[in-house]
Each structure stands twice: as C-alpha cells, then as structure tokens.
C-alpha cells in the first residue's frame, strides 16, 4: 500500500526558532493536508494543498505541494510555546476514491 | 458552525463484545470517513461514506462496519472485539469528495 515518510520524527527547538518538516511518498498524491494534534484531541487541519507547486500560508505556517506530487513540506516561523504538539501530513491519491494516508507524525517540543 | 461531534468520548468494553460509535458531521457536509489511531500503526483509514453509500474501505477485517444516515450522521460498529481494537477512533467530515477533512475529538475505546 501507499506509504508516507515523515521527518523528522521529533524536534527539540528553542522558542523563536523556525521549524521545517516534510513528507515524501512512494506514489503520487492529488491532495496534501497538514494537521496538528494535541494530546487527547483529534487532529486539527492547518493547511490544505490541491495543486502541484502550490504554496499556501496560514499565519506563521507555510506549506508547499511538491512539483513531483510525491512530497510536501511545512514550515513554522518564530515558534511559540503553543506550537508544541504532533504534526501530521496526509495525502490523498486518485479521484477522491481513497481515504487519507497519514505520515507517522513529527513531535515538536519547544524548550523555553 | 459546530464542529464534528463524536459520542461517546470514552468506552471500555470486554473482549467478544460489540460496540457502536456515533459521529455527527459539520452541518452541510455529506462525506464522513473513519480512522483508527494507535501508537504502533498511527492513523489508518477505515471507510468513507458519501450520501449514505460506502465509497471506499481500508484494509480492516469485516468485523469493522459502518453506515451513514440520510441526515449524514454516521455510525461505525466493531463486532467480536479483540484487545488489539483498543484505539482512538476518529471521524472526519468533508464538504465533498476529495476535499479537506475535519476531525472530531475521537472516541477512546479500551478493550479489556
């Protein structure tokens, strides 16, 4: 089946630093989504990408849909304590007939 | 606009029993999908419904089933529960096929 490789698995950063994480796939995706999940809660949608090469921002977050359709990255600028959590990428292939395939997540830890 | 509502939030069941989980999507959303989240396997797609029809199914045994009602509300059922079914079950609603998915808080199922 489809697999998404998300890296890094975890990040220990200082408050105010920029963060970058990415996902790569063995197959082509038509949709890339980025989520944040806090303990005991469901994933919250951060950014949705639908076109190859698309670059989209949401406040301090920026994500891009790779030109090859097999990768995507998420950047967070000037991290703050509330950015702590697990970030997931998710991709969807086909014409919408498939469910989302998720990466294993990037655990972001911010040191004061 | 109210978000995705899942009930109950927590469940404890015994091996061999069956369980039914409920999901109310965002008003106006006709697509509902279900995911299982475990520490070992991460987030995995179970199935998706659109206008009361199952559009796609993930790689789970037949003990996992679902349905969608005319008001778009959905239920999933797990029969003959096994210890390995312990997980966070997440429901997501979408405004349409191949669109972004918004998750509920999930139902934490523990099988003892």
GROMACS .gro file of C-alpha atoms in nm:
model
  224
    1UNK     CA    1   0.000   0.000   0.000
    2UNK     CA    2   0.089   0.366  -0.007
    3UNK     CA    3   0.340   0.491   0.247
    4UNK     CA    4   0.428   0.837   0.366
    5UNK     CA    5   0.767   0.902   0.517
    6UNK     CA    6   0.752   1.197   0.752
    7UNK     CA    7   1.063   1.352   0.901
    8UNK     CA    8   1.195   1.432   1.143
    9UNK     CA    9   1.022   1.211   1.399
   10UNK     CA   10   1.083   1.468   1.671
   11UNK     CA   11   1.231   1.814   1.704
   12UNK     CA   12   1.368   1.989   2.010
   13UNK     CA   13   1.390   2.361   1.942
   14UNK     CA   14   1.416   2.692   2.123
   15UNK     CA   15   1.125   2.933   2.132
   16UNK     CA   16   1.152   3.177   1.843
   17UNK     CA   17   1.326   2.934   1.608
   18UNK     CA   18   1.190   2.836   1.269
   19UNK     CA   19   1.078   2.477   1.211
   20UNK     CA   20   1.072   2.269   0.896
   21UNK     CA   21   0.930   1.921   0.843
   22UNK     CA   22   0.850   1.723   0.532
   23UNK     CA   23   0.676   1.420   0.390
   24UNK     CA   24   0.768   1.206   0.093
   25UNK     CA   25   0.562   0.943  -0.078
   26UNK     CA   26   0.632   0.642  -0.297
   27UNK     CA   27   0.335   0.737  -0.514
   28UNK     CA   28   0.166   1.046  -0.648
   29UNK     CA   29  -0.089   1.234  -0.441
   30UNK     CA   30  -0.351   1.481  -0.561
   31UNK     CA   31  -0.409   1.636  -0.220
   32UNK     CA   32  -0.177   1.714   0.069
   33UNK     CA   33  -0.308   1.813   0.411
   34UNK     CA   34  -0.123   1.915   0.725
   35UNK     CA   35  -0.269   1.861   1.073
   36UNK     CA   36  -0.171   1.932   1.435
   37UNK     CA   37  -0.283   1.704   1.715
   38UNK     CA   38  -0.273   1.781   2.085
   39UNK     CA   39  -0.291   1.502   2.348
   40UNK     CA   40  -0.640   1.357   2.381
   41UNK     CA   41  -0.777   1.556   2.090
   42UNK     CA   42  -0.848   1.494   1.724
   43UNK     CA   43  -0.621   1.633   1.451
   44UNK     CA   44  -0.685   1.996   1.359
   45UNK     CA   45  -0.648   2.095   0.994
   46UNK     CA   46  -0.375   2.355   0.940
   47UNK     CA   47  -0.331   2.378   0.563
   48UNK     CA   48  -0.482   2.207   0.257
   49UNK     CA   49  -0.296   2.185  -0.077
   50UNK     CA   50  -0.455   2.078  -0.405
   51UNK     CA   51  -0.216   2.171  -0.688
   52UNK     CA   52   0.143   2.074  -0.762
   53UNK     CA   53   0.372   2.364  -0.678
   54UNK     CA   54   0.110   2.535  -0.463
   55UNK     CA   55   0.249   2.737  -0.172
   56UNK     CA   56  -0.002   2.829   0.098
   57UNK     CA   57   0.033   3.019   0.425
   58UNK     CA   58  -0.176   3.026   0.739
   59UNK     CA   59  -0.031   3.282   0.978
   60UNK     CA   60   0.318   3.167   1.075
   61UNK     CA   61   0.269   2.838   0.890
   62UNK     CA   62   0.364   2.781   0.526
   63UNK     CA   63   0.323   2.458   0.331
   64UNK     CA   64   0.406   2.357  -0.024
   65UNK     CA   65   0.281   2.085  -0.256
   66UNK     CA   66   0.586   1.938  -0.429
   67UNK     CA   67   0.612   1.963  -0.807
   68UNK     CA   68   0.663   1.586  -0.838
   69UNK     CA   69   0.338   1.535  -0.641
   70UNK     CA   70   0.532   1.299  -0.415
   71UNK     CA   71   0.631   1.538  -0.140
   72UNK     CA   72   0.522   1.830   0.075
   73UNK     CA   73   0.679   2.040   0.346
   74UNK     CA   74   0.554   2.251   0.635
   75UNK     CA   75   0.743   2.544   0.784
   76UNK     CA   76   0.663   2.720   1.110
   77UNK     CA   77   0.827   3.056   1.165
   78UNK     CA   78   0.916   3.209   1.502
   79UNK     CA   79   0.786   2.917   1.710
   80UNK     CA   80   0.591   2.985   2.028
   81UNK     CA   81   0.505   2.751   2.320
   82UNK     CA   82   0.156   2.671   2.188
   83UNK     CA   83   0.313   2.521   1.874
   84UNK     CA   84   0.403   2.215   2.082
   85UNK     CA   85   0.227   1.904   1.958
   86UNK     CA   86   0.237   1.636   1.692
   87UNK     CA   87   0.218   1.743   1.329
   88UNK     CA   88   0.089   1.502   1.066
   89UNK     CA   89   0.098   1.514   0.691
   90UNK     CA   90  -0.174   1.335   0.498
   91UNK     CA   91  -0.214   1.264   0.130
   92UNK     CA   92  -0.493   1.151  -0.094
   93UNK     CA   93  -0.445   0.988  -0.433
   94UNK     CA   94  -0.685   0.903  -0.712
   95UNK     CA   95  -1.003   1.093  -0.779
   96UNK     CA   96  -1.109   1.111  -0.420
   97UNK     CA   97  -1.195   0.745  -0.404
   98UNK     CA   98  -0.924   0.680  -0.150
   99UNK     CA   99  -0.903   0.768   0.215
  100UNK     CA  100  -0.622   0.977   0.353
  101UNK     CA  101  -0.281   0.820   0.404
  102UNK     CA  102  -0.105   0.967   0.708
  103UNK     CA  103   0.259   1.009   0.799
  104UNK     CA  104   0.379   0.889   1.140
  105UNK     CA  105   0.399   1.245   1.271
  106UNK     CA  106   0.660   1.495   1.385
  107UNK     CA  107   0.666   1.559   1.758
  108UNK     CA  108   0.757   1.924   1.818
  109UNK     CA  109   0.900   2.011   2.158
  110UNK     CA  110   0.988   2.370   2.242
  111UNK     CA  111   1.241   2.445   2.509
  112UNK     CA  112   1.198   2.776   2.691
  113UNK     CA  113  -2.076   2.645   1.284
  114UNK     CA  114  -2.049   2.344   1.513
  115UNK     CA  115  -1.764   2.102   1.450
  116UNK     CA  116  -1.765   1.725   1.418
  117UNK     CA  117  -1.922   1.560   1.722
  118UNK     CA  118  -1.833   1.208   1.828
  119UNK     CA  119  -2.002   1.012   2.104
  120UNK     CA  120  -1.916   0.868   2.339
  121UNK     CA  121  -1.571   1.013   2.421
  122UNK     CA  122  -1.463   0.708   2.617
  123UNK     CA  123  -1.566   0.343   2.617
  124UNK     CA  124  -1.450   0.033   2.798
  125UNK     CA  125  -1.560  -0.299   2.655
  126UNK     CA  126  -1.482  -0.665   2.714
  127UNK     CA  127  -1.332  -0.897   2.455
  128UNK     CA  128  -1.601  -1.054   2.241
  129UNK     CA  129  -1.850  -0.773   2.284
  130UNK     CA  130  -1.954  -0.538   2.010
  131UNK     CA  131  -1.954  -0.158   2.009
  132UNK     CA  132  -2.121   0.122   1.812
  133UNK     CA  133  -1.967   0.465   1.779
  134UNK     CA  134  -2.151   0.771   1.654
  135UNK     CA  135  -2.046   1.074   1.450
  136UNK     CA  136  -2.235   1.391   1.359
  137UNK     CA  137  -2.058   1.580   1.078
  138UNK     CA  138  -2.036   1.952   1.028
  139UNK     CA  139  -2.367   2.089   0.904
  140UNK     CA  140  -2.384   2.068   0.525
  141UNK     CA  141  -2.104   1.812   0.494
  142UNK     CA  142  -2.212   1.494   0.319
  143UNK     CA  143  -1.890   1.295   0.336
  144UNK     CA  144  -1.792   1.113   0.655
  145UNK     CA  145  -1.484   0.898   0.700
  146UNK     CA  146  -1.350   0.695   0.990
  147UNK     CA  147  -0.993   0.638   1.105
  148UNK     CA  148  -0.826   0.425   1.371
  149UNK     CA  149  -0.529   0.571   1.560
  150UNK     CA  150  -0.291   0.353   1.760
  151UNK     CA  151   0.063   0.420   1.887
  152UNK     CA  152   0.203   0.141   1.674
  153UNK     CA  153   0.021   0.185   1.344
  154UNK     CA  154  -0.061   0.556   1.355
  155UNK     CA  155  -0.368   0.684   1.173
  156UNK     CA  156  -0.527   0.430   0.941
  157UNK     CA  157  -0.826   0.471   0.713
  158UNK     CA  158  -1.128   0.254   0.788
  159UNK     CA  159  -1.401   0.364   0.545
  160UNK     CA  160  -1.572   0.662   0.387
  161UNK     CA  161  -1.938   0.734   0.325
  162UNK     CA  162  -2.097   0.985   0.093
  163UNK     CA  163  -2.472   1.028   0.060
  164UNK     CA  164  -2.535   0.705   0.253
  165UNK     CA  165  -2.308   0.500   0.023
  166UNK     CA  166  -1.975   0.349   0.122
  167UNK     CA  167  -1.723   0.487  -0.126
  168UNK     CA  168  -1.411   0.316  -0.010
  169UNK     CA  169  -1.286   0.081   0.258
  170UNK     CA  170  -0.946   0.042   0.416
  171UNK     CA  171  -0.764  -0.279   0.495
  172UNK     CA  172  -0.957  -0.386   0.804
  173UNK     CA  173  -1.142  -0.712   0.875
  174UNK     CA  174  -1.514  -0.746   0.821
  175UNK     CA  175  -1.573  -0.704   1.195
  176UNK     CA  176  -1.548  -0.331   1.125
  177UNK     CA  177  -1.853  -0.189   0.955
  178UNK     CA  178  -2.030   0.141   0.921
  179UNK     CA  179  -2.328   0.319   0.783
  180UNK     CA  180  -2.449   0.668   0.708
  181UNK     CA  181  -2.797   0.803   0.755
  182UNK     CA  182  -2.994   1.043   0.537
  183UNK     CA  183  -2.901   1.333   0.768
  184UNK     CA  184  -2.530   1.248   0.706
  185UNK     CA  185  -2.477   1.123   1.061
  186UNK     CA  186  -2.267   0.808   1.067
  187UNK     CA  187  -2.208   0.512   1.292
  188UNK     CA  188  -1.935   0.253   1.295
  189UNK     CA  189  -1.966  -0.087   1.454
  190UNK     CA  190  -1.700  -0.328   1.568
  191UNK     CA  191  -1.814  -0.681   1.644
  192UNK     CA  192  -1.636  -0.953   1.843
  193UNK     CA  193  -1.393  -0.706   1.998
  194UNK     CA  194  -1.028  -0.801   2.036
  195UNK     CA  195  -0.766  -0.649   2.264
  196UNK     CA  196  -0.595  -0.505   1.957
  197UNK     CA  197  -0.901  -0.299   1.876
  198UNK     CA  198  -0.815  -0.065   2.161
  199UNK     CA  199  -0.755   0.267   1.990
  200UNK     CA  200  -0.870   0.622   1.933
  201UNK     CA  201  -1.140   0.614   1.665
  202UNK     CA  202  -1.168   0.936   1.472
  203UNK     CA  203  -1.444   1.058   1.248
  204UNK     CA  204  -1.386   1.324   0.983
  205UNK     CA  205  -1.632   1.516   0.773
  206UNK     CA  206  -1.572   1.679   0.437
  207UNK     CA  207  -1.778   1.919   0.229
  208UNK     CA  208  -1.732   1.689  -0.070
  209UNK     CA  209  -1.532   1.414  -0.226
  210UNK     CA  210  -1.153   1.467  -0.231
  211UNK     CA  211  -1.184   1.777  -0.016
  212UNK     CA  212  -1.023   1.869   0.315
  213UNK     CA  213  -1.127   1.659   0.616
  214UNK     CA  214  -1.219   1.800   0.957
  215UNK     CA  215  -1.182   1.566   1.252
  216UNK     CA  216  -1.382   1.521   1.569
  217UNK     CA  217  -1.225   1.469   1.911
  218UNK     CA  218  -1.248   1.094   1.877
  219UNK     CA  219  -1.376   0.805   2.083
  220UNK     CA  220  -1.119   0.632   2.302
  221UNK     CA  221  -1.206   0.260   2.303
  222UNK     CA  222  -1.039   0.031   2.553
  223UNK     CA  223  -1.093  -0.344   2.522
  224UNK     CA  224  -1.018  -0.548   2.833
   0.00000   0.00000   0.00000
